[in-house]
Short mmCIF file of C-alpha atoms in Angstrom, two decimals:
data_model
loop_
_atom_site.label_atom_id
_atom_site.label_comp_id
_atom_site.label_asym_id
_atom_site.label_seq_id
_atom_site.Cartn_x
_atom_site.Cartn_y
_atom_site.Cartn_z
CA MET D 1 19.21 12.65 48.47
CA ARG D 2 15.85 11.85 46.88
CA ALA D 3 13.62 14.55 45.44
CA VAL D 4 10.17 14.62 43.80
CA VAL D 5 10.74 16.21 40.39
CA VAL D 6 8.27 17.00 37.62
CA HIS D 7 9.83 17.05 34.15
CA GLY D 8 6.69 17.78 32.15
CA ALA D 9 3.04 16.91 31.87
CA GLY D 10 2.58 13.36 33.19
CA ASP D 11 6.31 12.97 33.87
CA LEU D 12 6.96 12.76 37.62
CA ARG D 13 10.13 11.17 38.95
CA VAL D 14 11.64 10.46 42.35
CA GLU D 15 15.28 10.95 41.56
CA GLU D 16 18.65 11.28 43.23
CA ARG D 17 20.12 14.74 43.52
CA PRO D 18 23.27 16.00 45.29
CA ASP D 19 22.89 16.87 48.95
CA PRO D 20 22.67 20.65 49.38
CA VAL D 21 25.34 22.69 51.17
CA ALA D 22 24.35 25.67 53.30
CA ARG D 23 25.66 28.87 51.75
CA PRO D 24 25.93 32.14 53.71
CA GLY D 25 22.53 32.99 55.14
CA GLU D 26 21.12 29.51 54.59
CA VAL D 27 20.10 26.55 56.72
CA VAL D 28 19.94 22.95 55.52
CA VAL D 29 16.72 21.28 56.66
CA ALA D 30 15.96 17.56 56.67
CA MET D 31 12.41 17.68 55.38
CA GLU D 32 10.03 15.28 57.11
CA TRP D 33 6.54 16.06 55.77
CA GLY D 34 5.06 17.76 52.73
CA GLY D 35 1.46 18.49 51.82
CA VAL D 36 0.30 18.18 48.21
CA CYS D 37 -1.29 21.36 46.85
CA GLY D 38 -3.42 21.84 43.75
CA SER D 39 -0.51 23.60 42.06
CA ASP D 40 1.67 20.49 42.52
CA VAL D 41 -1.05 18.41 40.87
CA SER D 42 -1.38 20.93 38.04
CA TYR D 43 2.36 20.89 37.25
CA TRP D 44 2.20 17.08 37.15
CA LYS D 45 -0.94 16.83 35.04
CA HIS D 46 -0.48 19.80 32.70
CA GLY D 47 3.14 20.92 32.93
CA ALA D 48 1.88 24.28 34.16
CA SER D 49 0.05 25.94 37.01
CA GLY D 50 -1.97 28.91 35.84
CA THR D 51 0.36 31.07 33.77
CA ALA D 52 3.50 29.39 35.18
CA VAL D 53 4.79 26.95 32.57
CA LEU D 54 7.55 24.39 33.10
CA ARG D 55 10.69 25.05 31.10
CA ASP D 56 13.01 22.87 33.20
CA PRO D 57 12.59 20.04 35.73
CA LEU D 58 11.14 21.34 39.01
CA VAL D 59 11.20 19.98 42.56
CA LEU D 60 7.62 20.27 43.78
CA GLY D 61 6.29 21.26 47.17
CA HIS D 62 5.72 24.39 49.24
CA GLU D 63 3.88 22.96 52.26
CA VAL D 64 6.80 21.44 54.15
CA ALA D 65 8.36 21.01 57.58
CA GLY D 66 11.38 19.24 59.00
CA ARG D 67 14.40 19.64 61.27
CA VAL D 68 17.54 21.73 61.03
CA VAL D 69 20.69 19.86 60.00
CA THR D 70 23.31 22.58 59.70
CA SER D 71 23.66 26.33 59.22
CA GLY D 72 25.77 28.27 56.78
CA PRO D 73 28.19 31.14 57.51
CA GLY D 74 26.64 34.08 59.31
CA VAL D 75 23.58 32.15 60.50
CA HIS D 76 22.93 31.82 64.23
CA GLY D 77 20.14 30.47 66.41
CA TRP D 78 19.08 27.54 64.25
CA ASP D 79 20.41 24.60 66.24
CA PRO D 80 20.57 21.11 64.74
CA GLY D 81 17.41 19.15 65.39
CA LEU D 82 15.21 22.24 65.74
CA PRO D 83 11.77 21.59 64.15
CA VAL D 84 10.85 24.20 61.54
CA THR D 85 8.47 25.02 58.76
CA VAL D 86 9.02 27.35 55.81
CA HIS D 87 7.42 30.57 54.65
CA PRO D 88 7.66 29.67 50.96
CA ALA D 89 7.57 33.23 49.56
CA ARG D 90 10.46 35.58 49.05
CA ALA D 91 10.26 38.84 47.12
CA ALA D 92 12.44 38.79 44.03
CA ALA D 93 15.45 41.09 43.98
CA GLY D 94 14.43 44.59 42.98
CA SER D 95 10.72 44.15 43.70
CA VAL D 96 9.57 47.14 45.76
CA LEU D 97 6.09 47.71 47.18
CA PRO D 98 4.50 51.14 46.79
CA GLN D 99 3.74 52.90 50.05
CA ARG D 100 0.02 52.19 49.74
CA LEU D 101 0.82 48.46 49.96
CA ALA D 102 3.31 48.70 52.80
CA GLY D 103 3.39 45.44 54.72
CA ARG D 104 1.33 43.52 52.18
CA THR D 105 4.27 41.43 51.06
CA ASN D 106 2.04 38.88 49.33
CA LEU D 107 1.39 41.57 46.68
CA HIS D 108 4.96 41.99 45.46
CA SER D 109 4.90 41.98 41.66
CA GLN D 110 7.63 39.35 41.57
CA VAL D 111 7.84 36.63 44.21
CA ARG D 112 10.02 33.57 44.35
CA TYR D 113 7.85 30.79 45.76
CA PHE D 114 8.91 27.28 46.69
CA GLY D 115 8.01 24.80 43.95
CA SER D 116 7.08 27.44 41.37
CA ALA D 117 7.84 27.80 37.67
CA ALA D 118 6.57 31.39 37.58
CA PHE D 119 10.08 32.67 36.84
CA HIS D 120 13.15 31.28 35.11
CA PRO D 121 15.24 29.76 36.49
CA HIS D 122 12.47 28.06 38.45
CA THR D 123 12.38 27.92 42.25
CA ASP D 124 12.67 24.35 43.49
CA GLY D 125 10.33 23.31 46.26
CA GLY D 126 10.77 21.26 49.38
CA PHE D 127 9.66 17.77 48.37
CA SER D 128 13.16 16.43 48.96
CA GLU D 129 14.98 14.74 51.78
CA LEU D 130 17.16 17.83 52.26
CA ARG D 131 16.68 21.46 51.27
CA ALA D 132 18.84 24.55 51.79
CA VAL D 133 16.53 27.35 52.93
CA PRO D 134 17.28 31.05 53.48
CA ALA D 135 17.18 31.49 57.27
CA GLU D 136 14.73 34.40 56.96
CA GLN D 137 12.13 31.99 55.53
CA LEU D 138 12.27 29.56 58.46
CA ARG D 139 9.70 29.54 61.25
CA LYS D 140 10.29 27.54 64.44
CA LEU D 141 7.55 25.08 65.34
CA PRO D 142 6.03 25.68 68.78
CA ASP D 143 6.43 23.02 71.43
CA GLY D 144 3.88 20.27 70.93
CA VAL D 145 3.39 20.90 67.18
CA SER D 146 4.62 17.96 65.11
CA THR D 147 6.38 18.39 61.79
CA GLU D 148 3.37 16.84 60.05
CA HIS D 149 1.13 19.53 61.49
CA GLY D 150 3.87 22.08 60.81
CA ALA D 151 3.56 21.28 57.11
CA LEU D 152 -0.13 22.22 57.38
CA ALA D 153 0.76 25.72 58.61
CA GLU D 154 1.13 27.03 55.05
CA PRO D 155 -2.39 26.14 53.81
CA LEU D 156 -3.80 27.13 57.21
CA ALA D 157 -2.09 30.51 56.75
CA VAL D 158 -3.90 30.92 53.42
CA ALA D 159 -7.18 30.28 55.23
CA MET D 160 -6.33 32.63 58.10
CA HIS D 161 -5.39 35.39 55.66
CA ALA D 162 -8.78 35.00 53.97
CA VAL D 163 -10.53 35.25 57.34
CA ASN D 164 -8.44 38.31 58.23
CA ARG D 165 -9.50 39.95 54.95
CA ALA D 166 -13.10 39.76 56.17
CA GLY D 167 -12.36 41.73 59.33
CA ASP D 168 -13.63 40.70 62.75
CA VAL D 169 -15.69 37.50 62.38
CA ARG D 170 -16.55 37.13 66.05
CA GLY D 171 -20.24 36.40 66.51
CA ARG D 172 -20.93 36.36 62.77
CA ASP D 173 -22.63 33.65 60.72
CA VAL D 174 -20.34 32.46 57.96
CA VAL D 175 -20.87 30.43 54.79
CA VAL D 176 -17.96 28.67 53.05
CA ASN D 177 -18.63 27.55 49.48
CA GLY D 178 -16.22 24.80 48.50
CA ALA D 179 -14.96 22.22 50.99
CA GLY D 180 -11.62 21.31 49.49
CA PRO D 181 -8.58 21.51 51.78
CA ILE D 182 -8.50 25.33 51.80
CA GLY D 183 -12.25 25.63 52.27
CA CYS D 184 -12.16 23.21 55.19
CA LEU D 185 -9.28 25.15 56.74
CA VAL D 186 -11.29 28.37 56.30
CA VAL D 187 -14.03 26.62 58.31
CA ALA D 188 -11.50 25.83 61.06
CA ALA D 189 -9.96 29.32 60.98
CA ALA D 190 -13.34 31.08 61.13
CA LYS D 191 -14.43 28.98 64.11
CA PHE D 192 -11.09 29.60 65.81
CA ARG D 193 -11.55 33.35 65.29
CA GLY D 194 -14.95 33.24 66.98
CA ALA D 195 -17.55 32.91 64.23
CA ALA D 196 -20.96 32.14 65.71
CA SER D 197 -21.70 29.49 63.08
CA VAL D 198 -20.14 28.17 59.90
CA THR D 199 -22.03 26.50 57.08
CA ALA D 200 -20.01 24.61 54.45
CA ALA D 201 -21.32 23.80 50.97
CA ASP D 202 -19.90 21.43 48.36
CA VAL D 203 -20.90 18.82 45.78
CA SER D 204 -18.87 16.09 47.49
CA PRO D 205 -20.21 14.26 50.55
CA SER D 206 -16.68 13.17 51.52
CA SER D 207 -15.44 16.77 51.43
CA LEU D 208 -18.39 17.86 53.54
CA ALA D 209 -17.52 15.16 56.07
CA VAL D 210 -14.06 16.72 56.42
CA ALA D 211 -15.62 20.18 56.81
CA LYS D 212 -17.82 18.81 59.56
CA GLU D 213 -14.80 17.35 61.32
CA LEU D 214 -13.04 20.72 61.15
CA GLY D 215 -15.91 22.48 62.84
CA ALA D 216 -18.69 23.22 60.36
CA ASP D 217 -21.99 23.56 62.22
CA ARG D 218 -23.98 22.73 59.11
CA VAL D 219 -23.15 21.24 55.71
CA LEU D 220 -25.01 21.59 52.41
CA ASP D 221 -24.68 19.03 49.63
CA VAL D 222 -25.41 21.28 46.67
CA GLY D 223 -24.78 18.40 44.30
CA HIS D 224 -27.81 16.60 45.69
CA GLY D 225 -30.40 19.32 46.00
CA ASP D 226 -29.31 21.44 48.96
CA ARG D 227 -29.23 25.18 48.32
CA LEU D 228 -27.19 27.98 49.79
CA PRO D 229 -29.09 30.28 52.14
CA ASP D 230 -30.28 33.43 50.37
CA ASP D 231 -29.24 36.03 52.94
CA CYS D 232 -25.62 35.31 53.92
CA GLU D 233 -23.91 38.33 55.46
CA LEU D 234 -20.39 36.86 55.09
CA VAL D 235 -19.43 34.29 52.45
CA PHE D 236 -16.08 32.72 51.59
CA GLU D 237 -15.91 31.38 48.03
CA ALA D 238 -13.31 28.61 48.15
CA SER D 239 -14.22 26.47 45.14
CA GLY D 240 -12.61 28.65 42.48
CA ALA D 241 -15.33 27.49 40.06
CA PRO D 242 -16.61 30.34 37.85
CA ALA D 243 -19.93 28.51 37.43
CA ALA D 244 -20.50 28.88 41.18
CA LEU D 245 -20.09 32.66 41.25
CA GLY D 246 -23.61 33.59 40.20
CA GLY D 247 -25.20 31.40 42.86
CA VAL D 248 -22.75 32.56 45.52
CA LEU D 249 -23.39 36.23 44.75
CA ARG D 250 -27.14 35.56 44.86
CA ALA D 251 -26.70 33.95 48.28
CA THR D 252 -24.78 36.94 49.64
CA ALA D 253 -27.02 39.36 51.51
CA ARG D 254 -27.59 42.92 50.35
CA GLY D 255 -24.63 44.89 51.60
CA GLY D 256 -22.87 41.64 52.51
CA THR D 257 -19.27 40.59 51.98
CA LEU D 258 -17.87 37.91 49.70
CA VAL D 259 -14.22 36.87 50.18
CA GLN D 260 -12.78 35.15 47.11
CA VAL D 261 -10.14 32.69 48.30
CA GLY D 262 -10.57 29.99 45.63
CA ASN D 263 -8.25 30.62 42.66
CA LEU D 264 -10.21 31.68 39.59
CA PRO D 265 -8.87 30.87 36.11
CA GLY D 266 -6.65 33.37 34.35
CA SER D 267 -8.73 33.09 31.18
CA ALA D 268 -12.19 34.42 30.37
CA ALA D 269 -15.04 32.54 32.07
CA PRO D 270 -18.78 33.20 31.98
CA ALA D 271 -20.41 34.20 35.25
CA VAL D 272 -23.58 35.95 36.33
CA LEU D 273 -22.36 39.01 38.22
CA GLY D 274 -25.33 41.37 38.23
CA ASP D 275 -25.98 40.92 41.96
CA LEU D 276 -22.56 42.40 42.71
CA VAL D 277 -23.95 45.80 41.73
CA THR D 278 -27.63 45.66 42.57
CA ARG D 279 -27.05 44.18 46.02
CA GLU D 280 -23.98 46.37 46.75
CA ILE D 281 -21.86 43.37 47.66
CA THR D 282 -18.29 43.92 48.80
CA TRP D 283 -16.16 41.38 46.89
CA ILE D 284 -12.69 40.96 48.39
CA GLY D 285 -9.78 38.98 47.00
CA ALA D 286 -7.53 36.92 49.27
CA TYR D 287 -4.15 35.87 47.87
CA ARG D 288 -1.74 33.60 49.73
CA PHE D 289 -0.75 35.28 53.01
CA VAL D 290 1.59 37.77 54.65
CA GLU D 291 2.75 36.62 58.09
CA GLU D 292 -0.32 34.55 58.91
CA ILE D 293 1.91 31.49 58.89
CA SER D 294 3.03 32.66 62.35
CA ASP D 295 -0.64 33.06 63.32
CA ALA D 296 -1.27 29.54 62.06
CA LEU D 297 1.55 28.14 64.18
CA GLY D 298 0.20 30.00 67.18
CA ALA D 299 -3.26 28.57 66.58
CA LEU D 300 -1.84 25.04 66.33
CA ARG D 301 0.07 25.65 69.55
CA ASP D 302 -3.13 26.85 71.23
CA GLY D 303 -5.04 23.71 70.34
CA LEU D 304 -6.55 24.24 66.90
CA ASP D 305 -6.82 20.68 65.59
CA VAL D 306 -6.70 20.47 61.80
CA SER D 307 -5.58 16.84 61.62
CA GLY D 308 -8.98 15.90 60.18
CA VAL D 309 -8.07 17.55 56.88
CA VAL D 310 -5.47 14.80 56.23
CA THR D 311 -7.00 11.87 54.37
CA HIS D 312 -3.93 10.13 52.86
CA ARG D 313 -0.26 9.60 53.72
CA PHE D 314 2.45 8.26 51.40
CA ASP D 315 6.21 7.80 51.55
CA ILE D 316 8.44 9.81 49.21
CA GLY D 317 8.93 6.79 46.96
CA GLN D 318 5.16 6.78 46.39
CA ALA D 319 4.99 10.40 45.27
CA GLY D 320 3.22 9.47 42.05
CA GLU D 321 0.50 7.70 44.01
CA ALA D 322 0.26 10.69 46.33
CA LEU D 323 -0.39 13.14 43.51
CA ALA D 324 -2.86 10.75 41.90
CA ALA D 325 -4.72 10.50 45.20
CA ALA D 326 -4.77 14.29 45.55
CA ALA D 327 -6.21 14.60 42.05
CA GLY D 328 -8.83 11.92 42.58
CA PRO D 329 -12.14 11.78 44.40
CA GLY D 330 -12.46 11.21 48.12
CA SER D 331 -9.30 13.02 49.17
CA SER D 332 -8.64 16.20 51.07
CA LYS D 333 -5.06 16.94 52.15
CA VAL D 334 -2.57 14.33 50.98
CA MET D 335 0.72 14.18 52.89
CA ILE D 336 4.11 12.85 51.77
CA ARG D 337 6.56 11.53 54.34
CA LEU D 338 9.79 12.96 52.93
CA SER D 339 12.22 11.32 55.36
CA ALA D 340 12.18 9.37 58.60
CA THR D 341 10.45 11.11 61.51
#
């Protein structure tokens, strides 16, 4: 089978690997679609993603969907041909949550995540024609949801988790700062959850066009003179840019809520944070997701259309072009066709 493997900074290869065999508790899936995430781009460009540094070659990809091929011993109910997506997280052996975090499985101290070099040996991802997956990590696609849209369930789950962290958004006016793929999906998720209005802000007109397509009622081009409103009761910060924090906090209303969904750097970064105190802003982190991938699949089943977030499609043999497109201007979600659909 072919797989998309990063060997180091700037060294991406589509190479042949042995077909996987389903061990006890596993299901072999013929992967059909994968979405390129910022972490995939970072491994390719820098040989690292945050504090996770490549020590060995790594198969990329955690936004994937395909169809069941075969099941290993002890696995039942996953018939060949069944369309599935993958919950890419699995708590590492021995990782136990304290009682105060019961149910918040995204906060395990050690998590094995598809396509991650956070631990050694690394955890290969799903950008391959075939992948053996623990059955507990599979999620069946609802009728009418294609495998391409199934691969979007993972980033949509990130967005839905962020919206859930804000509480009930019904009837509320929402601002989303940063209209990359996650920011645009936060727009879609907030509207799906009943927000009265959603304003999206970014420096890129093409990104704002995607946000508009995913339901933004208003867009602000802050790179060309538009300014955030100065009394926003609920703000989602999706850019992950430390330089934006001061302005975003200033835009958040006194007593308002700011949900941080954009990944901030793990190193020191200057930011103007005084408004956090003087305006009594509630600043909430949102990290990955728990079981919102099931919520995302339900939303797709019920008609939430996120197809507008996809701007590019490539075949697996063009994986290098796919990552370059994802890293370049004018793109939102870039999809890789991993095998015939």
